[in-house]
Amino acid sequence: MEGALTLSWRDMGRTAGILCAASLVGLLFYKAGITEANIVTVYLLAVLCTALATDGRVYGISAAVASVLVFNYLFTVPRFTLKFNDVSRYSVTFLVMFIAACITSTLTMRVKTQARQAARKAHRSEVLLETSQKLQQSETQDDIIRQMARQIQRLLGRTICLYLADGKTLGRPTVFPAPDAGTDTAPYITPGEQAVAEWVFRNNKHAGATTHTLPSSKCLYIAVRGSDKVLAVVGIAIPNAQKVDSFEKNLTVAILDECGLALEKELTARAKQQIEELAHQETLRANLLRAISHDLRTPLTSISGNAGILMENGAVLDEEERRYLYRSIYDDSMWLINLVENLLSLTRMGNGSVSLNIRPELLDEVFHEALSHLDRNAEQHHISVELEDDLLMADMDARLIVQVVINLVNNAIKYTPAGSHISLSAVRAGPFV
């Protein structure tokens, strides 16, 4: 729009209209007896207005030339011809008029160019600041991508195709259609277009439409760079081989650089979180092993102690004492079996290999089965079962639910004082129990 050879019917019409208006004003001045020197200033004003109203220096220069010719045609003797009688006088007038018009046009265009550049810089700063703020507020990768696509669409008004890098390859494209682009985005994600995006990812260079690399593509592909690698590739739809303004392209690259920094920051935060989670899991695993070791040591010590008493003093113990020791050994063994079963269930769930055998079961039977395998300290508490219906049934894996009930009641036994009332109950709640 700023070149000297840029032509448009709109600006040509404005130039002609301003010259016609200046000529009408000049004719009015001429009829009113105003001197030619004052009429010259009208044409200088017309050149100034032309430079302000049009884009391109060619219009200002054309207005300067036309002003000299029109002034000669309308106001110099003989009038309504391009000849003039007083050669020495009018030659100097025309030369000064032409030079003044050219200088006026040039200075006006320069001021307009500087104003346009200043406005673009301000717009660039505003867009980048807004982009930076929005990206900083984004907490996830998806939020960052959406904000980036929204900012580029706001700037260019075009369909955006995004390819996120997954390790050493590009993922599937995500398309953000432009508001007025319709719903047919298939031409932008064909295998050929994806191959161009892959080339950009591998080579870390621009490619596609408006470039010298694979220019037949329907999109311009630009890499989103991190500090040491390409994090994503963005495709900008270029319908009908339209050119992208250099300012807009540079601003788009700046937005993508901001996005690259945000994506890299998010990846670093995610990696840090994973490390913290692994450390937390290791801590939990260590605590679990310590707890299991403690829980195993207690019943094993009791079993070995009671077995030692029976081996050394079994002959002198009466029947009741021996049965008490047998029962203690049995209870501790059952406790160990339950503990091992819990560990096996936990392992199967962690591996995703747990097999559920779900079928209708009576809650009353499940509860009483669980109560028959409680800790030996259960006798020190008042344990009761409360069911609104003795025939209440539910679909479940009875073996696992029995283990759950055992764990819950044993925890209640362990962490409540002796003599506490522990109640097991079940009620129907819609389709569930």
Short mmCIF file of C-alpha atoms in Angstrom, two decimals:
data_model
loop_
_atom_site.label_atom_id
_atom_site.label_comp_id
_atom_site.label_asym_id
_atom_site.label_seq_id
_atom_site.Cartn_x
_atom_site.Cartn_y
_atom_site.Cartn_z
CA MET A 1 0.00 0.00 0.00
CA GLU A 2 2.99 2.33 0.40
CA GLY A 3 4.84 1.79 -2.89
CA ALA A 4 5.00 4.51 -5.55
CA LEU A 5 3.48 2.17 -8.16
CA THR A 6 0.51 1.07 -6.07
CA LEU A 7 -2.71 2.02 -7.83
CA SER A 8 -6.32 1.71 -6.81
CA TRP A 9 -9.53 3.05 -8.31
CA ARG A 10 -10.55 4.41 -4.93
CA ASP A 11 -7.45 6.58 -4.52
CA MET A 12 -7.52 7.63 -8.17
CA GLY A 13 -11.12 8.78 -7.71
CA ARG A 14 -10.22 10.69 -4.56
CA THR A 15 -7.35 12.43 -6.36
CA ALA A 16 -9.60 13.46 -9.26
CA GLY A 17 -12.36 14.62 -6.91
CA ILE A 18 -10.00 16.79 -4.85
CA LEU A 19 -8.55 18.41 -8.01
CA CYS A 20 -12.05 19.09 -9.33
CA ALA A 21 -13.04 20.69 -6.03
CA ALA A 22 -9.87 22.82 -6.05
CA SER A 23 -10.61 23.91 -9.63
CA LEU A 24 -14.16 24.96 -8.72
CA VAL A 25 -12.83 26.98 -5.79
CA GLY A 26 -10.20 28.50 -8.07
CA LEU A 27 -12.82 29.52 -10.61
CA LEU A 28 -14.88 31.17 -7.88
CA PHE A 29 -11.80 33.04 -6.70
CA TYR A 30 -11.02 34.04 -10.29
CA LYS A 31 -14.50 35.45 -10.82
CA ALA A 32 -14.25 37.27 -7.52
CA GLY A 33 -11.09 38.98 -8.77
CA ILE A 34 -8.68 37.16 -6.44
CA THR A 35 -5.16 37.05 -7.80
CA GLU A 36 -3.54 34.00 -9.34
CA ALA A 37 -1.04 33.77 -6.47
CA ASN A 38 -3.88 33.00 -4.09
CA ILE A 39 -5.37 30.48 -6.50
CA VAL A 40 -2.01 28.67 -6.55
CA THR A 41 -2.34 28.11 -2.80
CA VAL A 42 -5.69 26.39 -3.41
CA TYR A 43 -3.92 23.82 -5.60
CA LEU A 44 -1.14 23.41 -3.06
CA LEU A 45 -3.88 22.69 -0.50
CA ALA A 46 -5.38 20.18 -2.94
CA VAL A 47 -2.02 18.36 -3.21
CA LEU A 48 -1.81 18.28 0.58
CA CYS A 49 -5.34 16.87 0.88
CA THR A 50 -4.57 14.28 -1.81
CA ALA A 51 -1.51 13.08 0.10
CA LEU A 52 -3.59 12.80 3.27
CA ALA A 53 -6.53 11.04 1.65
CA THR A 54 -4.63 8.47 -0.44
CA ASP A 55 -2.09 5.70 0.13
CA GLY A 56 0.99 5.95 -2.04
CA ARG A 57 3.32 8.72 -3.16
CA VAL A 58 2.26 8.33 -6.78
CA TYR A 59 -1.03 10.12 -6.09
CA GLY A 60 0.66 13.14 -4.53
CA ILE A 61 3.09 13.47 -7.45
CA SER A 62 0.26 13.00 -9.93
CA ALA A 63 -1.75 15.68 -8.13
CA ALA A 64 1.24 18.04 -8.30
CA VAL A 65 1.63 17.55 -12.07
CA ALA A 66 -2.12 17.77 -12.66
CA SER A 67 -2.36 20.94 -10.55
CA VAL A 68 0.22 22.71 -12.73
CA LEU A 69 -1.53 21.61 -15.93
CA VAL A 70 -5.04 22.46 -14.70
CA PHE A 71 -3.89 25.86 -13.38
CA ASN A 72 -2.27 26.58 -16.75
CA TYR A 73 -5.41 25.45 -18.60
CA LEU A 74 -7.91 27.43 -16.52
CA PHE A 75 -6.12 30.58 -15.37
CA THR A 76 -3.20 31.53 -17.62
CA VAL A 77 -3.59 33.53 -20.83
CA PRO A 78 -4.62 32.27 -23.27
CA ARG A 79 -7.16 30.43 -21.10
CA PHE A 80 -8.47 26.93 -21.80
CA THR A 81 -5.25 25.93 -23.57
CA LEU A 82 -1.97 24.54 -22.34
CA LYS A 83 -0.09 27.48 -23.88
CA PHE A 84 0.91 30.69 -22.05
CA ASN A 85 2.09 34.07 -23.36
CA ASP A 86 4.41 35.25 -20.59
CA VAL A 87 6.93 32.41 -20.75
CA SER A 88 9.43 33.80 -18.26
CA ARG A 89 6.81 34.62 -15.65
CA TYR A 90 4.68 31.52 -15.81
CA SER A 91 7.62 29.12 -16.21
CA VAL A 92 8.96 30.20 -12.84
CA THR A 93 5.44 30.10 -11.34
CA PHE A 94 4.83 26.61 -12.65
CA LEU A 95 8.25 25.37 -11.52
CA VAL A 96 7.84 26.77 -8.00
CA MET A 97 4.29 25.45 -7.86
CA PHE A 98 5.41 21.98 -8.94
CA ILE A 99 8.35 21.86 -6.52
CA ALA A 100 6.20 23.12 -3.63
CA ALA A 101 3.52 20.56 -4.46
CA CYS A 102 6.08 17.71 -4.61
CA ILE A 103 7.68 18.73 -1.32
CA THR A 104 4.26 19.06 0.33
CA SER A 105 3.21 15.63 -0.94
CA THR A 106 6.48 13.99 0.10
CA LEU A 107 6.45 15.44 3.61
CA THR A 108 2.79 14.54 4.10
CA MET A 109 3.38 10.94 2.97
CA ARG A 110 6.39 10.70 5.26
CA VAL A 111 4.34 11.89 8.23
CA LYS A 112 1.58 9.42 7.35
CA THR A 113 4.13 6.59 7.08
CA GLN A 114 5.64 7.45 10.45
CA ALA A 115 2.18 7.67 12.03
CA ARG A 116 1.24 4.30 10.52
CA GLN A 117 4.46 2.71 11.78
CA ALA A 118 3.91 4.17 15.24
CA ALA A 119 0.34 2.84 15.27
CA ARG A 120 1.55 -0.60 14.20
CA LYS A 121 4.20 -0.64 16.90
CA ALA A 122 1.60 0.32 19.48
CA HIS A 123 -0.74 -2.38 18.17
CA ARG A 124 2.09 -4.93 18.24
CA SER A 125 2.93 -4.02 21.83
CA GLU A 126 -0.74 -4.21 22.83
CA VAL A 127 -1.27 -7.61 21.21
CA LEU A 128 1.94 -9.06 22.64
CA LEU A 129 1.16 -7.72 26.12
CA GLU A 130 -2.36 -9.15 26.01
CA THR A 131 -1.03 -12.46 24.68
CA SER A 132 1.58 -12.64 27.43
CA GLN A 133 -1.01 -11.93 30.11
CA LYS A 134 -3.45 -14.53 28.78
CA LEU A 135 -0.72 -17.17 28.44
CA GLN A 136 0.49 -16.52 31.99
CA GLN A 137 -3.06 -17.06 33.25
CA SER A 138 -3.32 -20.38 31.36
CA GLU A 139 -2.63 -23.35 33.62
CA THR A 140 -2.85 -26.26 31.18
CA GLN A 141 -1.52 -27.06 27.75
CA ASP A 142 -5.03 -26.93 26.26
CA ASP A 143 -5.59 -23.44 27.71
CA ILE A 144 -2.31 -22.22 26.21
CA ILE A 145 -3.22 -23.61 22.78
CA ARG A 146 -6.70 -22.07 22.82
CA GLN A 147 -5.39 -18.64 23.84
CA MET A 148 -2.71 -18.73 21.15
CA ALA A 149 -5.20 -19.73 18.43
CA ARG A 150 -7.65 -17.03 19.59
CA GLN A 151 -4.96 -14.32 19.43
CA ILE A 152 -3.77 -15.34 15.96
CA GLN A 153 -7.35 -15.47 14.69
CA ARG A 154 -7.97 -12.03 16.17
CA LEU A 155 -4.93 -10.77 14.27
CA LEU A 156 -5.39 -12.58 10.94
CA GLY A 157 -9.00 -13.80 10.89
CA ARG A 158 -7.91 -17.15 9.38
CA THR A 159 -8.36 -20.84 10.14
CA ILE A 160 -5.60 -22.25 12.38
CA CYS A 161 -4.32 -25.86 12.38
CA LEU A 162 -2.18 -26.89 15.33
CA TYR A 163 0.11 -29.92 15.57
CA LEU A 164 1.49 -30.60 19.05
CA ALA A 165 4.79 -32.45 19.25
CA ASP A 166 4.61 -35.76 21.09
CA GLY A 167 8.18 -36.70 21.82
CA LYS A 168 9.86 -37.07 18.44
CA THR A 169 6.71 -36.99 16.31
CA LEU A 170 3.79 -34.66 15.63
CA GLY A 171 0.36 -35.50 16.97
CA ARG A 172 -2.94 -35.26 15.15
CA PRO A 173 -3.98 -31.75 14.03
CA THR A 174 -6.40 -29.63 16.02
CA VAL A 175 -8.35 -27.18 13.84
CA PHE A 176 -9.62 -23.78 14.98
CA PRO A 177 -11.93 -22.56 12.16
CA ALA A 178 -12.11 -18.86 11.41
CA PRO A 179 -15.50 -17.29 12.27
CA ASP A 180 -16.43 -16.77 8.59
CA ALA A 181 -14.61 -19.78 7.11
CA GLY A 182 -17.51 -22.25 7.25
CA THR A 183 -17.26 -25.78 8.61
CA ASP A 184 -15.27 -27.48 5.83
CA THR A 185 -11.76 -27.71 7.25
CA ALA A 186 -10.87 -31.02 5.56
CA PRO A 187 -8.65 -29.39 2.85
CA TYR A 188 -6.33 -28.10 5.58
CA ILE A 189 -5.62 -31.49 7.22
CA THR A 190 -5.02 -33.75 4.22
CA PRO A 191 -2.04 -36.17 4.28
CA GLY A 192 -0.16 -33.74 2.04
CA GLU A 193 -0.71 -30.84 4.44
CA GLN A 194 0.33 -32.99 7.39
CA ALA A 195 3.51 -33.95 5.51
CA VAL A 196 4.40 -30.25 5.17
CA ALA A 197 3.83 -29.77 8.92
CA GLU A 198 6.11 -32.77 9.56
CA TRP A 199 8.80 -31.19 7.36
CA VAL A 200 8.61 -27.97 9.37
CA PHE A 201 8.89 -30.00 12.59
CA ARG A 202 11.97 -31.83 11.34
CA ASN A 203 13.75 -28.80 9.86
CA ASN A 204 12.59 -26.00 12.20
CA LYS A 205 11.86 -23.67 9.25
CA HIS A 206 8.83 -21.99 7.67
CA ALA A 207 7.19 -23.79 4.75
CA GLY A 208 3.99 -23.93 2.76
CA ALA A 209 1.94 -21.19 1.14
CA THR A 210 3.70 -17.82 0.46
CA THR A 211 7.16 -19.44 0.96
CA HIS A 212 9.65 -21.00 -1.46
CA THR A 213 9.37 -24.40 0.25
CA LEU A 214 6.34 -26.49 -0.78
CA PRO A 215 4.42 -23.36 -1.86
CA SER A 216 1.47 -25.35 -3.24
CA SER A 217 0.19 -26.03 0.29
CA LYS A 218 -3.02 -24.42 1.47
CA CYS A 219 -1.45 -23.28 4.78
CA LEU A 220 1.62 -21.41 5.89
CA TYR A 221 3.39 -23.58 8.48
CA ILE A 222 5.46 -22.02 11.28
CA ALA A 223 7.30 -23.83 14.07
CA VAL A 224 6.56 -23.06 17.74
CA ARG A 225 10.01 -23.19 19.26
CA GLY A 226 11.20 -23.91 22.76
CA SER A 227 14.72 -23.30 24.00
CA ASP A 228 16.18 -26.34 22.24
CA LYS A 229 13.44 -28.04 20.20
CA VAL A 230 10.22 -27.56 18.27
CA LEU A 231 7.21 -27.94 20.57
CA ALA A 232 4.46 -27.60 17.95
CA VAL A 233 3.72 -26.54 14.39
CA VAL A 234 1.01 -24.02 13.49
CA GLY A 235 -0.65 -23.96 10.09
CA ILE A 236 -2.31 -20.68 8.99
CA ALA A 237 -4.83 -21.09 6.18
CA ILE A 238 -3.98 -18.96 3.11
CA PRO A 239 -7.04 -19.14 0.81
CA ASN A 240 -6.56 -18.29 -2.87
CA ALA A 241 -2.81 -17.73 -2.36
CA GLN A 242 -3.42 -14.46 -0.50
CA LYS A 243 -0.32 -12.73 0.77
CA VAL A 244 0.33 -12.29 4.47
CA ASP A 245 1.47 -8.78 5.36
CA SER A 246 5.05 -8.79 6.64
CA PHE A 247 4.02 -6.93 9.78
CA GLU A 248 1.27 -9.46 10.51
CA LYS A 249 3.65 -12.35 9.85
CA ASN A 250 6.28 -10.93 12.20
CA LEU A 251 3.65 -10.35 14.86
CA THR A 252 2.37 -13.93 14.42
CA VAL A 253 5.91 -15.25 14.90
CA ALA A 254 6.23 -13.14 18.06
CA ILE A 255 2.95 -14.60 19.40
CA LEU A 256 4.18 -18.12 18.63
CA ASP A 257 7.45 -17.40 20.46
CA GLU A 258 5.42 -16.33 23.51
CA CYS A 259 3.40 -19.53 23.17
CA GLY A 260 6.61 -21.58 22.96
CA LEU A 261 7.84 -20.09 26.24
CA ALA A 262 4.47 -20.81 27.89
CA LEU A 263 4.41 -24.41 26.60
CA GLU A 264 7.96 -25.02 27.78
CA LYS A 265 7.10 -23.59 31.19
CA GLU A 266 4.04 -25.85 31.39
CA LEU A 267 6.13 -28.91 30.40
CA THR A 268 8.70 -28.06 33.06
CA ALA A 269 5.98 -27.65 35.70
CA ARG A 270 4.39 -30.95 34.64
CA ALA A 271 7.74 -32.77 34.83
CA LYS A 272 8.36 -31.28 38.28
CA GLN A 273 4.91 -32.40 39.41
CA GLN A 274 5.57 -35.93 38.14
CA ILE A 275 8.85 -36.03 40.05
CA GLU A 276 7.10 -34.85 43.19
CA GLU A 277 4.38 -37.46 42.72
CA LEU A 278 6.97 -40.20 42.28
CA ALA A 279 8.77 -39.04 45.41
CA HIS A 280 5.43 -39.02 47.27
CA GLN A 281 4.66 -42.51 46.01
CA GLU A 282 8.07 -43.74 47.15
CA THR A 283 7.40 -42.22 50.57
CA LEU A 284 4.00 -43.93 50.73
CA ARG A 285 5.56 -47.21 49.62
CA ALA A 286 8.23 -46.96 52.30
CA ASN A 287 5.60 -46.14 54.94
CA LEU A 288 3.46 -49.04 53.73
CA LEU A 289 6.38 -51.46 53.98
CA ARG A 290 7.14 -50.26 57.51
CA ALA A 291 3.48 -50.62 58.47
CA ILE A 292 3.27 -54.09 56.92
CA SER A 293 6.48 -55.16 58.67
CA HIS A 294 5.05 -53.99 61.98
CA ASP A 295 1.68 -55.66 61.35
CA LEU A 296 3.40 -58.92 60.38
CA ARG A 297 5.77 -58.90 63.35
CA THR A 298 3.00 -58.69 65.96
CA PRO A 299 1.01 -61.82 65.00
CA LEU A 300 4.14 -63.76 64.11
CA THR A 301 5.64 -63.01 67.52
CA SER A 302 2.39 -64.12 69.17
CA ILE A 303 2.22 -67.32 67.08
CA SER A 304 5.84 -68.25 67.72
CA GLY A 305 5.49 -67.46 71.45
CA ASN A 306 2.31 -69.50 71.90
CA ALA A 307 3.75 -72.36 69.85
CA GLY A 308 6.91 -72.31 72.02
CA ILE A 309 4.79 -72.49 75.20
CA LEU A 310 2.90 -75.49 73.82
CA MET A 311 6.10 -77.25 72.79
CA GLU A 312 7.88 -76.73 76.12
CA ASN A 313 5.01 -76.83 78.61
CA GLY A 314 2.21 -78.59 76.76
CA ALA A 315 2.29 -81.55 79.17
CA VAL A 316 1.72 -79.43 82.27
CA LEU A 317 -1.03 -77.20 80.80
CA ASP A 318 -4.64 -78.14 81.32
CA GLU A 319 -7.07 -78.55 78.41
CA GLU A 320 -8.58 -75.06 78.73
CA GLU A 321 -5.17 -73.33 78.65
CA ARG A 322 -4.09 -75.36 75.63
CA ARG A 323 -7.32 -74.50 73.78
CA TYR A 324 -6.78 -70.80 74.57
CA LEU A 325 -3.28 -71.00 73.06
CA TYR A 326 -4.58 -72.91 70.02
CA ARG A 327 -7.29 -70.30 69.51
CA SER A 328 -4.75 -67.48 69.77
CA ILE A 329 -2.53 -69.16 67.18
CA TYR A 330 -5.54 -69.66 64.91
CA ASP A 331 -6.71 -66.04 65.27
CA ASP A 332 -3.26 -64.71 64.51
CA SER A 333 -2.98 -67.00 61.49
CA MET A 334 -6.34 -65.83 60.18
CA TRP A 335 -5.26 -62.23 60.73
CA LEU A 336 -2.14 -62.91 58.65
CA ILE A 337 -4.22 -64.56 55.93
CA ASN A 338 -6.47 -61.49 55.76
CA LEU A 339 -3.45 -59.19 55.62
CA VAL A 340 -1.88 -61.18 52.78
CA GLU A 341 -5.22 -61.24 50.95
CA ASN A 342 -5.42 -57.45 51.24
CA LEU A 343 -1.92 -57.08 49.82
CA LEU A 344 -2.71 -59.42 46.93
CA SER A 345 -5.91 -57.52 46.16
CA LEU A 346 -4.02 -54.22 46.25
CA THR A 347 -1.40 -55.62 43.86
CA ARG A 348 -4.03 -56.94 41.45
CA MET A 349 -5.84 -53.58 41.43
CA GLY A 350 -2.57 -51.73 40.78
CA ASN A 351 -1.84 -54.01 37.81
CA GLY A 352 -5.40 -53.73 36.52
CA SER A 353 -5.74 -57.52 36.62
CA VAL A 354 -8.39 -57.83 39.32
CA SER A 355 -11.25 -60.09 38.21
CA LEU A 356 -14.69 -59.33 39.58
CA ASN A 357 -17.26 -62.08 40.13
CA ILE A 358 -20.42 -60.02 40.50
CA ARG A 359 -23.73 -61.66 41.32
CA PRO A 360 -26.68 -61.02 43.69
CA GLU A 361 -25.81 -61.62 47.35
CA LEU A 362 -27.71 -61.34 50.65
CA LEU A 363 -26.31 -58.52 52.78
CA ASP A 364 -27.11 -60.52 55.96
CA GLU A 365 -24.91 -63.41 54.83
CA VAL A 366 -22.10 -61.11 53.75
CA PHE A 367 -22.11 -59.30 57.12
CA HIS A 368 -22.11 -62.52 59.18
CA GLU A 369 -19.36 -64.04 57.05
CA ALA A 370 -17.24 -60.95 57.69
CA LEU A 371 -17.98 -60.96 61.44
CA SER A 372 -16.76 -64.56 61.70
CA HIS A 373 -13.23 -63.49 60.70
CA LEU A 374 -12.72 -60.49 62.95
CA ASP A 375 -9.77 -59.66 65.19
CA ARG A 376 -9.71 -61.57 68.49
CA ASN A 377 -10.25 -58.30 70.34
CA ALA A 378 -13.76 -58.16 68.83
CA GLU A 379 -15.07 -59.80 72.00
CA GLN A 380 -14.25 -56.63 73.92
CA HIS A 381 -16.84 -54.64 71.87
CA HIS A 382 -20.60 -54.79 71.28
CA ILE A 383 -21.01 -55.54 67.56
CA SER A 384 -24.47 -55.64 66.02
CA VAL A 385 -26.03 -55.93 62.55
CA GLU A 386 -28.98 -53.71 61.62
CA LEU A 387 -30.84 -54.47 58.39
CA GLU A 388 -34.20 -53.02 57.43
CA ASP A 389 -34.87 -56.20 55.45
CA ASP A 390 -33.26 -59.59 56.15
CA LEU A 391 -33.68 -60.43 52.44
CA LEU A 392 -31.93 -57.24 51.25
CA MET A 393 -29.73 -58.14 48.25
CA ALA A 394 -27.22 -56.35 46.04
CA ASP A 395 -24.98 -57.18 43.09
CA MET A 396 -21.37 -57.54 44.32
CA ASP A 397 -18.23 -59.64 44.43
CA ALA A 398 -18.93 -61.21 47.85
CA ARG A 399 -15.28 -62.15 48.48
CA LEU A 400 -14.05 -58.57 48.07
CA ILE A 401 -16.95 -56.96 49.97
CA VAL A 402 -16.41 -59.39 52.88
CA GLN A 403 -12.78 -58.26 52.97
CA VAL A 404 -13.87 -54.61 52.94
CA VAL A 405 -16.25 -55.17 55.86
CA ILE A 406 -13.56 -57.06 57.79
CA ASN A 407 -11.13 -54.17 57.31
CA LEU A 408 -13.68 -51.55 58.37
CA VAL A 409 -14.82 -53.43 61.51
CA ASN A 410 -11.25 -54.34 62.51
CA ASN A 411 -10.33 -50.64 62.25
CA ALA A 412 -13.29 -49.81 64.47
CA ILE A 413 -12.16 -52.48 66.95
CA LYS A 414 -8.59 -51.22 66.91
CA TYR A 415 -9.28 -47.50 67.27
CA THR A 416 -12.21 -47.45 69.72
CA PRO A 417 -12.03 -48.15 73.45
CA ALA A 418 -13.18 -51.49 74.82
CA GLY A 419 -16.93 -51.70 75.38
CA SER A 420 -17.78 -49.50 72.37
CA HIS A 421 -20.88 -50.22 70.30
CA ILE A 422 -20.09 -51.01 66.66
CA SER A 423 -23.05 -51.25 64.31
CA LEU A 424 -23.15 -52.65 60.76
CA SER A 425 -26.13 -51.44 58.73
CA ALA A 426 -27.33 -51.36 55.11
CA VAL A 427 -30.24 -49.53 53.54
CA ARG A 428 -31.68 -49.29 50.03
CA ALA A 429 -31.13 -45.99 48.19
CA GLY A 430 -32.87 -46.11 44.84
CA PRO A 431 -31.16 -48.72 42.63
CA PHE A 432 -28.26 -49.03 45.08
CA VAL A 433 -27.65 -50.43 48.57
#
